[in-house]
Amino acid sequence: MTTDKIITIIEKISAKIQEEKLFLTELDNVIGDGDHGINLARGFSEVEKKLSTMGDKNPGEVLKTVGMTLVSTVGGASGPLYGTGFMKMGMELKDTADVTVEDFVRVFQVAIEGISLRGKSTTGEKTMLDSMVPAKNAMEEALAAGKSPKEAVACGVAAAKEGIEYTKTIAATKGRASYLGDRSIGHQDPGATSFTMMLEILEGEL
Amino acid sequence: MTTDKIITIIEKISAKIQEEKLFLTELDNVIGDGDHGINLARGFSEVEKKLSTMGDKNPGEVLKTVGMTLVSTVGGASGPLYGTGFMKMGMELKDTADVTVEDFVRVFQVAIEGISLRGKSTTGEKTMLDSMVPAKNAMEEALAAGKSPKEAVACGVAAAKEGIEYTKTIAATKGRASYLGDRSIGHQDPGATSFTMMLEILEGEL
Amino acid sequence: MKKFINAVDQVENEMIQGMVKAFPQYVKKLDCGNVVVRTQKKEGKVALISGGGSGHEPAHGGYVGRGMLDAAVAGAVFTSPTPDQVYEGIKAIATDAGVLMVIKNYTGDVMNFEMAGEMAEAEGIKVAQVVVNDDVAVQDSTWTVGRRGVAGTVFVHKIAGALAETGAGLEDVQAMAQRVINNVRTMGAAISPCTIPAAGKPGFEIADDEMEVGIGIHGEPGTYKEKMMSADAITDIILDKILGDLDYTGSEVAVMVNSSGATPQMELFIINNHVADVLATKGIKVYKTFVGEYMTSIEMEGMSISLLKLDDDMKKLLDAQADTPAFKQL
Amino acid sequence: MKKFINAVDQVENEMIQGMVKAFPQYVKKLDCGNVVVRTQKKEGKVALISGGGSGHEPAHGGYVGRGMLDAAVAGAVFTSPTPDQVYEGIKAIATDAGVLMVIKNYTGDVMNFEMAGEMAEAEGIKVAQVVVNDDVAVQDSTWTVGRRGVAGTVFVHKIAGALAETGAGLEDVQAMAQRVINNVRTMGAAISPCTIPAAGKPGFEIADDEMEVGIGIHGEPGTYKEKMMSADAITDIILDKILGDLDYTGSEVAVMVNSSGATPQMELFIINNHVADVLATKGIKVYKTFVGEYMTSIEMEGMSISLLKLDDDMKKLLDAQADTPAFKQL
Ligand SMILES: Nc1ncnc2c1ncn2[C@@H]1O[C@H](COP(=O)(O)OP(=O)(O)O)[C@@H](O)[C@H]1O
Ligand SMILES: Nc1ncnc2c1ncn2[C@@H]1O[C@H](COP(=O)(O)OP(=O)(O)O)[C@@H](O)[C@H]1O
Ligand SMILES: [Mg+2]
Ligand SMILES: [Mg+2]
Ligand SMILES: [Mg+2]
Ligand SMILES: [Mg+2]
């Protein structure tokens, strides 16, 4: 994936988020404060504006800018978390000009670590990490088993979706949903859902 | 009508007001502030308590006490107005021990003057006076025409009811309903309605 | 009806108790009823009394304290207090300098306060009164009862109260109160009604796309219904009416954006944003702005805008210290 | 959704504009976004900054002024502000004495403020922080994010702000803020939800005979639903939880009965009436009471009760003068 491809993917992610804004917000309404879709939509609108001037940058710089823009426009919990994730990926990619899915999975691991550190969180707490971590594991395994890049990401999407289902079964211990205690059980995590949407876009573009 | 009779009439008026509390309040809701029934019900509850100790007083004192109790417990516009009305009647009756309907009509005239003075109001302003004044006139005429006391008060009730209908056709210029301007047209005046209820009780007791 | 209350016939009583228990350093309650007076009676100054029905909190009990009122009398919800209540209040605060009654222009309020004033005068107390009628939503005319008194009343409390605190005489305090009344105009609008506890249901019904323009402060509907509009548009309507009623050209004003009870401060500030812009365009200088709950209608969702045209005396008195539960100025 | 607004994406902006236009003597807005700072920067003292999502008005912009905050940062409605916004606020108010960040305990708030703090420290600014977590409705435990910060935050602003105003050092101001946090507990309940303008519909649904107990301040439902009950009964539930969490025996307290935005003052006072009675029974002495809108959730109909256990230092600082748009003390 070269810079153009990366930009296309981010644009499509943004379009998806705008499209699903109300759905994501609705999910957050039930166990949070009803703004997750609004937050991400605001951030990705700003990201889109930035992308138009980034055609001549390398993929790492593009992702770093995406991350910084999210940090400075989203707010809430998801802003610093997604922002950190994208920034970490961008920094880790250094000057790679053509990013393979293997590269992506490797830097995604670093992104997850960054998110986990920033959020003081781990899997099993009903957050985006419950889709991210299984997705990363599934993609690693698929690549190790010799599957194609597209197949590997498809495995990641499947695992992310299972992660969403898993978040329904547990009570939140991080983020706003944690204040609901057991009342959060039965509802899926908005962040896990938005992450899964993003990964699906990637799959579609391969 | 001796003291016992007067007390019975006031008790029945009180019962009627308690019964119609919500209806009167509803009328006031439309063109006023929705408390006329509540106000009168509060006042007449207090009046009832006072009546129990008034058996040995003359009718004039009973009515004066009714008036003073209304003034000190009803509040709003109707409190001072009805209160003044009853007080004036009581004062005007002096020590009459057995009140005839002729007496009543005479002192009712004084009551109306008191209300009119206190309220700086006259007929045609969509207030209780639009039932009171026609009722008084009708009773006077009926008595002059030789009708029985009961017939005379029945004529008064009929006129009071016409007065209610008349209040529907005009805009208020006094009381809270006046703030609605023409928007008050089409709705009957709560005070004219409560007065007509009282006069009906009197008719029923003759 | 869903409210944090215990019994509909106890709301006024428990509310006043809750107020004096919250602010014992400012106010105490008389035994005779829902009359609230300053904890420390101040001698040697004109005493101010105001009041009306309950449901307008913080009015009027919240304005009892140094630099404003000496007593506030609370009737049942939206019902004028009775003459005896007002009379007890007057007796409790009366000084040799006399007592000024600040009455809002409602038939009931005027009659009940006047009767109380007559009772007090019969006892040798010097009593004067002013009647506040700032609501331009209501047509003023000699053959009606005239305009209602609404949020502008708080400016009367503040400015006349500040003058009284200086030791000015009764006539001067009365004249100053009247000067405020002559120079203040208010109008409001509401998007949802309120419920008198004893009535149990809302004072009016209103569709999702409608608003009541020209509301009073007793839960009654406004002077007319309108389709729901933007904050700027309703602000324009109100300002047009106010500015059309009194000539504010070139003058300095105090602005009050008042909540009817349930309107969030967010919306009040959005309204004030436009008020400030419009006045700036018209060359009217904002001297001071008040935004918040000053004269409410229980939990009505609505607001009013008041403009007080100031002169130098009024400015000084508006700026004077005040220390009451609901109105403080350093 | 019926609101006095112009456009859902302009509410935060127009609100802040409306606030600074109302109170230019107290606050001004930075060009970079919805950051409000004291009109006159005060040198030589620890500067306090707080903030969070919009929708809690008067928090936090209303507390910027002498004796309380130096800056308040407002994110989108119910959304933590971004690190750059907070950073700009810190830079604008930073003095040699340093900056204290008063953060409410939400994942988003903590992360965004901490990132801003790191940015400021990288610029050589001395930064310390406290995290307010007074909401006893939420189970505290080491494996969760812990309790939320709610209305008790206002006591932190007041008391730490008063200490900062005396010229105390950063560590002392931070320690005092932490002392307040350690001694304040809050819990709330709501009977109707609020609507985030950009969402267009209420944050939760609730039946006519139900209430949400243990509400937060972001329009979210509470920790559990209950059948609607009397004001006294819900007050008892809340006080039980608060008094069960911290030992207040024999101590003096500051009480705050806070409106979530739409609750009329009438109901707040009725609640305070019972709070005062219960505390009196338990031998807990009320030193000072605050009743009103201090930390709201737009137009939610709800309330919270906070109890701050006082010592002599805190009492003195609570009594110190404060002069801000929404919190004044003479
Ligand atoms: N500590 C955390 N670690 C990882 N993810 C988190 C954490 N806290 C919250 N999240 C994620 O953020 C999402 C909520 O984001 P958003 O609604 O935008 O922010 P906020 O909760 O501040 O309103 C949650 O659904 C969850 O997936
Ligand atoms: N100036 C007046 N003169 C005569 N009757 C009046 C006057 N003002 C009001 N009323 C009567 O009082 C009634 C309203 O009484 P009520 O609702 O108890 O008091 P309030 O208007 O203060 O709420 C009106 O329906 C009208 O009949
Ligand atoms: Mg959220
Ligand atoms: Mg009425
Ligand atoms: Mg009334
Ligand atoms: Mg949020």
PDB file of N, CA and C in Angstrom, chain D residues 154-226:
ATOM      1  N   VAL D 154     -16.744  21.313  42.474  1.00  0.00           N
ATOM      2  CA  VAL D 154     -16.893  22.744  42.737  1.00  0.00           C
ATOM      3  C   VAL D 154     -16.253  23.114  44.080  1.00  0.00           C
ATOM      4  N   PHE D 155     -16.345  22.221  45.048  1.00  0.00           N
ATOM      5  CA  PHE D 155     -15.671  22.474  46.329  1.00  0.00           C
ATOM      6  C   PHE D 155     -14.147  22.491  46.150  1.00  0.00           C
ATOM      7  N   VAL D 156     -13.657  21.643  45.267  1.00  0.00           N
ATOM      8  CA  VAL D 156     -12.215  21.639  44.996  1.00  0.00           C
ATOM      9  C   VAL D 156     -11.808  22.979  44.389  1.00  0.00           C
ATOM     10  N   HIS D 157     -12.585  23.439  43.410  1.00  0.00           N
ATOM     11  CA  HIS D 157     -12.288  24.752  42.814  1.00  0.00           C
ATOM     12  C   HIS D 157     -12.260  25.835  43.890  1.00  0.00           C
ATOM     13  N   LYS D 158     -13.295  25.799  44.737  1.00  0.00           N
ATOM     14  CA  LYS D 158     -13.444  26.879  45.723  1.00  0.00           C
ATOM     15  C   LYS D 158     -12.297  26.868  46.731  1.00  0.00           C
ATOM     16  N   ILE D 159     -12.018  25.735  47.294  1.00  0.00           N
ATOM     17  CA  ILE D 159     -11.085  25.680  48.414  1.00  0.00           C
ATOM     18  C   ILE D 159      -9.634  25.733  47.936  1.00  0.00           C
ATOM     19  N   ALA D 160      -9.319  24.963  46.904  1.00  0.00           N
ATOM     20  CA  ALA D 160      -7.950  25.044  46.366  1.00  0.00           C
ATOM     21  C   ALA D 160      -7.730  26.419  45.742  1.00  0.00           C
ATOM     22  N   GLY D 161      -8.785  26.948  45.098  1.00  0.00           N
ATOM     23  CA  GLY D 161      -8.676  28.271  44.489  1.00  0.00           C
ATOM     24  C   GLY D 161      -8.409  29.349  45.530  1.00  0.00           C
ATOM     25  N   ALA D 162      -9.066  29.240  46.672  1.00  0.00           N
ATOM     26  CA  ALA D 162      -8.863  30.227  47.737  1.00  0.00           C
ATOM     27  C   ALA D 162      -7.447  30.131  48.278  1.00  0.00           C
ATOM     28  N   LEU D 163      -6.937  28.915  48.403  1.00  0.00           N
ATOM     29  CA  LEU D 163      -5.570  28.764  48.908  1.00  0.00           C
ATOM     30  C   LEU D 163      -4.566  29.326  47.900  1.00  0.00           C
ATOM     31  N   ALA D 164      -4.787  29.036  46.637  1.00  0.00           N
ATOM     32  CA  ALA D 164      -3.885  29.560  45.607  1.00  0.00           C
ATOM     33  C   ALA D 164      -3.850  31.082  45.654  1.00  0.00           C
ATOM     34  N   GLU D 165      -5.008  31.670  45.871  1.00  0.00           N
ATOM     35  CA  GLU D 165      -5.108  33.133  45.897  1.00  0.00           C
ATOM     36  C   GLU D 165      -4.244  33.737  47.016  1.00  0.00           C
ATOM     37  N   THR D 166      -3.976  32.961  48.070  1.00  0.00           N
ATOM     38  CA  THR D 166      -3.130  33.470  49.165  1.00  0.00           C
ATOM     39  C   THR D 166      -1.651  33.436  48.819  1.00  0.00           C
ATOM     40  N   GLY D 167      -1.325  32.822  47.656  1.00  0.00           N
ATOM     41  CA  GLY D 167       0.075  32.737  47.280  1.00  0.00           C
ATOM     42  C   GLY D 167       0.754  31.438  47.706  1.00  0.00           C
ATOM     43  N   ALA D 168       0.024  30.484  48.162  1.00  0.00           N
ATOM     44  CA  ALA D 168       0.597  29.194  48.579  1.00  0.00           C
ATOM     45  C   ALA D 168       1.264  28.499  47.385  1.00  0.00           C
ATOM     46  N   GLY D 169       2.188  27.606  47.691  1.00  0.00           N
ATOM     47  CA  GLY D 169       2.931  26.913  46.646  1.00  0.00           C
ATOM     48  C   GLY D 169       2.143  25.794  45.984  1.00  0.00           C
ATOM     49  N   LEU D 170       2.671  25.320  44.860  1.00  0.00           N
ATOM     50  CA  LEU D 170       1.955  24.327  44.064  1.00  0.00           C
ATOM     51  C   LEU D 170       1.664  23.055  44.857  1.00  0.00           C
ATOM     52  N   GLU D 171       2.664  22.595  45.599  1.00  0.00           N
ATOM     53  CA  GLU D 171       2.447  21.359  46.352  1.00  0.00           C
ATOM     54  C   GLU D 171       1.366  21.517  47.408  1.00  0.00           C
ATOM     55  N   ASP D 172       1.357  22.670  48.049  1.00  0.00           N
ATOM     56  CA  ASP D 172       0.340  22.907  49.080  1.00  0.00           C
ATOM     57  C   ASP D 172      -1.054  22.999  48.469  1.00  0.00           C
ATOM     58  N   VAL D 173      -1.142  23.681  47.331  1.00  0.00           N
ATOM     59  CA  VAL D 173      -2.443  23.824  46.690  1.00  0.00           C
ATOM     60  C   VAL D 173      -2.931  22.451  46.220  1.00  0.00           C
ATOM     61  N   GLN D 174      -2.007  21.687  45.656  1.00  0.00           N
ATOM     62  CA  GLN D 174      -2.371  20.335  45.214  1.00  0.00           C
ATOM     63  C   GLN D 174      -2.816  19.487  46.412  1.00  0.00           C
ATOM     64  N   ALA D 175      -2.078  19.591  47.505  1.00  0.00           N
ATOM     65  CA  ALA D 175      -2.419  18.792  48.686  1.00  0.00           C
ATOM     66  C   ALA D 175      -3.784  19.197  49.236  1.00  0.00           C
ATOM     67  N   MET D 176      -4.066  20.489  49.210  1.00  0.00           N
ATOM     68  CA  MET D 176      -5.367  20.951  49.710  1.00  0.00           C
ATOM     69  C   MET D 176      -6.488  20.465  48.789  1.00  0.00           C
ATOM     70  N   ALA D 177      -6.254  20.525  47.492  1.00  0.00           N
ATOM     71  CA  ALA D 177      -7.255  20.015  46.543  1.00  0.00           C
ATOM     72  C   ALA D 177      -7.511  18.535  46.829  1.00  0.00           C
ATOM     73  N   GLN D 178      -6.428  17.804  47.076  1.00  0.00           N
ATOM     74  CA  GLN D 178      -6.568  16.379  47.352  1.00  0.00           C
ATOM     75  C   GLN D 178      -7.293  16.162  48.684  1.00  0.00           C
ATOM     76  N   ARG D 179      -7.080  17.073  49.635  1.00  0.00           N
ATOM     77  CA  ARG D 179      -7.754  16.933  50.921  1.00  0.00           C
ATOM     78  C   ARG D 179      -9.267  17.094  50.735  1.00  0.00           C
ATOM     79  N   VAL D 180      -9.632  18.026  49.891  1.00  0.00           N
ATOM     80  CA  VAL D 180     -11.061  18.192  49.597  1.00  0.00           C
ATOM     81  C   VAL D 180     -11.602  16.923  48.943  1.00  0.00           C
ATOM     82  N   ILE D 181     -10.876  16.419  47.963  1.00  0.00           N
ATOM     83  CA  ILE D 181     -11.322  15.213  47.257  1.00  0.00           C
ATOM     84  C   ILE D 181     -11.504  14.059  48.245  1.00  0.00           C
ATOM     85  N   ASN D 182     -10.554  13.932  49.162  1.00  0.00           N
ATOM     86  CA  ASN D 182     -10.638  12.840  50.132  1.00  0.00           C
ATOM     87  C   ASN D 182     -11.843  12.972  51.060  1.00  0.00           C
ATOM     88  N   ASN D 183     -12.370  14.173  51.154  1.00  0.00           N
ATOM     89  CA  ASN D 183     -13.429  14.411  52.137  1.00  0.00           C
ATOM     90  C   ASN D 183     -14.782  14.759  51.538  1.00  0.00           C
ATOM     91  N   VAL D 184     -14.918  14.631  50.245  1.00  0.00           N
ATOM     92  CA  VAL D 184     -16.210  14.973  49.644  1.00  0.00           C
ATOM     93  C   VAL D 184     -16.823  13.747  48.968  1.00  0.00           C
ATOM     94  N   ARG D 185     -18.117  13.598  49.144  1.00  0.00           N
ATOM     95  CA  ARG D 185     -18.855  12.482  48.547  1.00  0.00           C
ATOM     96  C   ARG D 185     -20.152  13.024  47.959  1.00  0.00           C
ATOM     97  N   THR D 186     -20.536  12.474  46.833  1.00  0.00           N
ATOM     98  CA  THR D 186     -21.712  12.960  46.113  1.00  0.00           C
ATOM     99  C   THR D 186     -22.489  11.772  45.560  1.00  0.00           C
ATOM    100  N   MET D 187     -23.806  11.952  45.462  1.00  0.00           N
ATOM    101  CA  MET D 187     -24.594  10.987  44.693  1.00  0.00           C
ATOM    102  C   MET D 187     -25.848  11.683  44.192  1.00  0.00           C
ATOM    103  N   GLY D 188     -26.369  11.213  43.061  1.00  0.00           N
ATOM    104  CA  GLY D 188     -27.507  11.878  42.443  1.00  0.00           C
ATOM    105  C   GLY D 188     -28.573  10.929  41.943  1.00  0.00           C
ATOM    106  N   ALA D 189     -29.660  11.505  41.491  1.00  0.00           N
ATOM    107  CA  ALA D 189     -30.759  10.747  40.895  1.00  0.00           C
ATOM    108  C   ALA D 189     -31.456  11.652  39.881  1.00  0.00           C
ATOM    109  N   ALA D 190     -32.073  11.035  38.889  1.00  0.00           N
ATOM    110  CA  ALA D 190     -32.730  11.840  37.856  1.00  0.00           C
ATOM    111  C   ALA D 190     -34.107  11.282  37.533  1.00  0.00           C
ATOM    112  N   ILE D 191     -34.987  12.185  37.119  1.00  0.00           N
ATOM    113  CA  ILE D 191     -36.326  11.735  36.734  1.00  0.00           C
ATOM    114  C   ILE D 191     -36.621  12.000  35.257  1.00  0.00           C
ATOM    115  N   SER D 192     -35.746  12.727  34.600  1.00  0.00           N
ATOM    116  CA  SER D 192     -35.895  12.831  33.144  1.00  0.00           C
ATOM    117  C   SER D 192     -34.537  13.091  32.515  1.00  0.00           C
ATOM    118  N   PRO D 193     -34.352  12.640  31.294  1.00  0.00           N
ATOM    119  CA  PRO D 193     -33.028  12.682  30.651  1.00  0.00           C
ATOM    120  C   PRO D 193     -32.743  14.032  30.024  1.00  0.00           C
ATOM    121  N   CYS D 194     -31.582  14.155  29.423  1.00  0.00           N
ATOM    122  CA  CYS D 194     -31.269  15.349  28.638  1.00  0.00           C
ATOM    123  C   CYS D 194     -30.888  14.929  27.229  1.00  0.00           C
ATOM    124  N   THR D 195     -30.863  15.906  26.347  1.00  0.00           N
ATOM    125  CA  THR D 195     -30.593  15.634  24.942  1.00  0.00           C
ATOM    126  C   THR D 195     -29.346  16.368  24.504  1.00  0.00           C
ATOM    127  N   ILE D 196     -28.331  15.641  24.079  1.00  0.00           N
ATOM    128  CA  ILE D 196     -27.161  16.259  23.477  1.00  0.00           C
ATOM    129  C   ILE D 196     -27.613  16.834  22.137  1.00  0.00           C
ATOM    130  N   PRO D 197     -27.421  18.133  21.911  1.00  0.00           N
ATOM    131  CA  PRO D 197     -27.947  18.737  20.677  1.00  0.00           C
ATOM    132  C   PRO D 197     -27.568  17.955  19.418  1.00  0.00           C
ATOM    133  N   ALA D 198     -26.284  17.572  19.327  1.00  0.00           N
ATOM    134  CA  ALA D 198     -25.853  16.877  18.113  1.00  0.00           C
ATOM    135  C   ALA D 198     -26.474  15.484  17.987  1.00  0.00           C
ATOM    136  N   ALA D 199     -26.939  14.921  19.091  1.00  0.00           N
ATOM    137  CA  ALA D 199     -27.560  13.596  19.035  1.00  0.00           C
ATOM    138  C   ALA D 199     -29.042  13.718  18.696  1.00  0.00           C
ATOM    139  N   GLY D 200     -29.658  14.799  19.144  1.00  0.00           N
ATOM    140  CA  GLY D 200     -31.040  15.066  18.739  1.00  0.00           C
ATOM    141  C   GLY D 200     -32.105  14.303  19.502  1.00  0.00           C
ATOM    142  N   LYS D 201     -31.683  13.325  20.301  1.00  0.00           N
ATOM    143  CA  LYS D 201     -32.686  12.645  21.121  1.00  0.00           C
ATOM    144  C   LYS D 201     -32.141  12.329  22.511  1.00  0.00           C
ATOM    145  N   PRO D 202     -33.057  12.127  23.478  1.00  0.00           N
ATOM    146  CA  PRO D 202     -32.644  11.963  24.874  1.00  0.00           C
ATOM    147  C   PRO D 202     -31.664  10.816  25.088  1.00  0.00           C
ATOM    148  N   GLY D 203     -30.816  10.971  26.079  1.00  0.00           N
ATOM    149  CA  GLY D 203     -29.800   9.975  26.387  1.00  0.00           C
ATOM    150  C   GLY D 203     -30.355   8.670  26.927  1.00  0.00           C
ATOM    151  N   PHE D 204     -31.521   8.710  27.533  1.00  0.00           N
ATOM    152  CA  PHE D 204     -32.164   7.469  27.962  1.00  0.00           C
ATOM    153  C   PHE D 204     -33.660   7.676  28.022  1.00  0.00           C
ATOM    154  N   GLU D 205     -34.359   6.552  28.088  1.00  0.00           N
ATOM    155  CA  GLU D 205     -35.803   6.664  28.227  1.00  0.00           C
ATOM    156  C   GLU D 205     -36.188   6.243  29.630  1.00  0.00           C
ATOM    157  N   ILE D 206     -37.245   6.832  30.119  1.00  0.00           N
ATOM    158  CA  ILE D 206     -37.608   6.536  31.492  1.00  0.00           C
ATOM    159  C   ILE D 206     -39.118   6.659  31.619  1.00  0.00           C
ATOM    160  N   ALA D 207     -39.715   5.689  32.285  1.00  0.00           N
ATOM    161  CA  ALA D 207     -41.176   5.672  32.409  1.00  0.00           C
ATOM    162  C   ALA D 207     -41.628   6.735  33.401  1.00  0.00           C
ATOM    163  N   ASP D 208     -42.920   7.032  33.350  1.00  0.00           N
ATOM    164  CA  ASP D 208     -43.489   8.085  34.200  1.00  0.00           C
ATOM    165  C   ASP D 208     -43.386   7.770  35.687  1.00  0.00           C
ATOM    166  N   ASP D 209     -43.223   6.496  36.002  1.00  0.00           N
ATOM    167  CA  ASP D 209     -43.187   6.135  37.424  1.00  0.00           C
ATOM    168  C   ASP D 209     -41.805   5.613  37.834  1.00  0.00           C
ATOM    169  N   GLU D 210     -40.800   6.025  37.064  1.00  0.00           N
ATOM    170  CA  GLU D 210     -39.467   5.522  37.369  1.00  0.00           C
ATOM    171  C   GLU D 210     -38.473   6.656  37.585  1.00  0.00           C
ATOM    172  N   MET D 211     -37.405   6.341  38.284  1.00  0.00           N
ATOM    173  CA  MET D 211     -36.300   7.279  38.392  1.00  0.00           C
ATOM    174  C   MET D 211     -34.979   6.536  38.194  1.00  0.00           C
ATOM    175  N   GLU D 212     -33.966   7.263  37.776  1.00  0.00           N
ATOM    176  CA  GLU D 212     -32.627   6.694  37.633  1.00  0.00           C
ATOM    177  C   GLU D 212     -31.829   7.099  38.864  1.00  0.00           C
ATOM    178  N   VAL D 213     -31.339   6.146  39.585  1.00  0.00           N
ATOM    179  CA  VAL D 213     -30.568   6.434  40.797  1.00  0.00           C
ATOM    180  C   VAL D 213     -29.085   6.255  40.490  1.00  0.00           C
ATOM    181  N   GLY D 214     -28.278   7.160  41.021  1.00  0.00           N
ATOM    182  CA  GLY D 214     -26.842   7.057  40.767  1.00  0.00           C
ATOM    183  C   GLY D 214     -26.462   7.573  39.394  1.00  0.00           C
ATOM    184  N   ILE D 215     -27.073   8.688  38.998  1.00  0.00           N
ATOM    185  CA  ILE D 215     -26.764   9.257  37.681  1.00  0.00           C
ATOM    186  C   ILE D 215     -25.381   9.898  37.664  1.00  0.00           C
ATOM    187  N   GLY D 216     -24.816   9.935  36.475  1.00  0.00           N
ATOM    188  CA  GLY D 216     -23.597  10.709  36.264  1.00  0.00           C
ATOM    189  C   GLY D 216     -23.980  12.104  35.816  1.00  0.00           C
ATOM    190  N   ILE D 217     -23.047  12.783  35.187  1.00  0.00           N
ATOM    191  CA  ILE D 217     -23.364  14.149  34.746  1.00  0.00           C
ATOM    192  C   ILE D 217     -23.257  14.279  33.239  1.00  0.00           C
ATOM    193  N   HIS D 218     -23.317  13.151  32.529  1.00  0.00           N
ATOM    194  CA  HIS D 218     -23.184  13.191  31.072  1.00  0.00           C
ATOM    195  C   HIS D 218     -24.417  12.656  30.378  1.00  0.00           C
ATOM    196  N   GLY D 219     -25.555  12.762  31.046  1.00  0.00           N
ATOM    197  CA  GLY D 219     -26.793  12.355  30.416  1.00  0.00           C
ATOM    198  C   GLY D 219     -26.981  10.852  30.345  1.00  0.00           C
ATOM    199  N   GLU D 220     -26.046  10.125  30.911  1.00  0.00           N
ATOM    200  CA  GLU D 220     -26.158   8.669  30.891  1.00  0.00           C
ATOM    201  C   GLU D 220     -27.120   8.200  31.975  1.00  0.00           C
ATOM    202  N   PRO D 221     -27.653   6.985  31.839  1.00  0.00           N
ATOM    203  CA  PRO D 221     -28.529   6.481  32.898  1.00  0.00           C
ATOM    204  C   PRO D 221     -27.743   6.271  34.193  1.00  0.00           C
ATOM    205  N   GLY D 222     -28.464   6.021  35.273  1.00  0.00           N
ATOM    206  CA  GLY D 222     -27.808   5.833  36.559  1.00  0.00           C
ATOM    207  C   GLY D 222     -27.314   4.418  36.753  1.00  0.00           C
ATOM    208  N   THR D 223     -26.917   4.124  37.980  1.00  0.00           N
ATOM    209  CA  THR D 223     -26.446   2.765  38.234  1.00  0.00           C
ATOM    210  C   THR D 223     -27.613   1.789  38.358  1.00  0.00           C
ATOM    211  N   TYR D 224     -28.780   2.281  38.719  1.00  0.00           N
ATOM    212  CA  TYR D 224     -29.969   1.420  38.669  1.00  0.00           C
ATOM    213  C   TYR D 224     -31.249   2.237  38.597  1.00  0.00           C
ATOM    214  N   LYS D 225     -32.308   1.560  38.155  1.00  0.00           N
ATOM    215  CA  LYS D 225     -33.635   2.176  38.062  1.00  0.00           C
ATOM    216  C   LYS D 225     -34.410   1.856  39.325  1.00  0.00           C
ATOM    217  N   GLU D 226     -35.300   2.777  39.694  1.00  0.00           N
ATOM    218  CA  GLU D 226     -36.143   2.555  40.868  1.00  0.00           C
ATOM    219  C   GLU D 226     -37.531   3.091  40.542  1.00  0.00           C
TER     220      GLU D 226
END
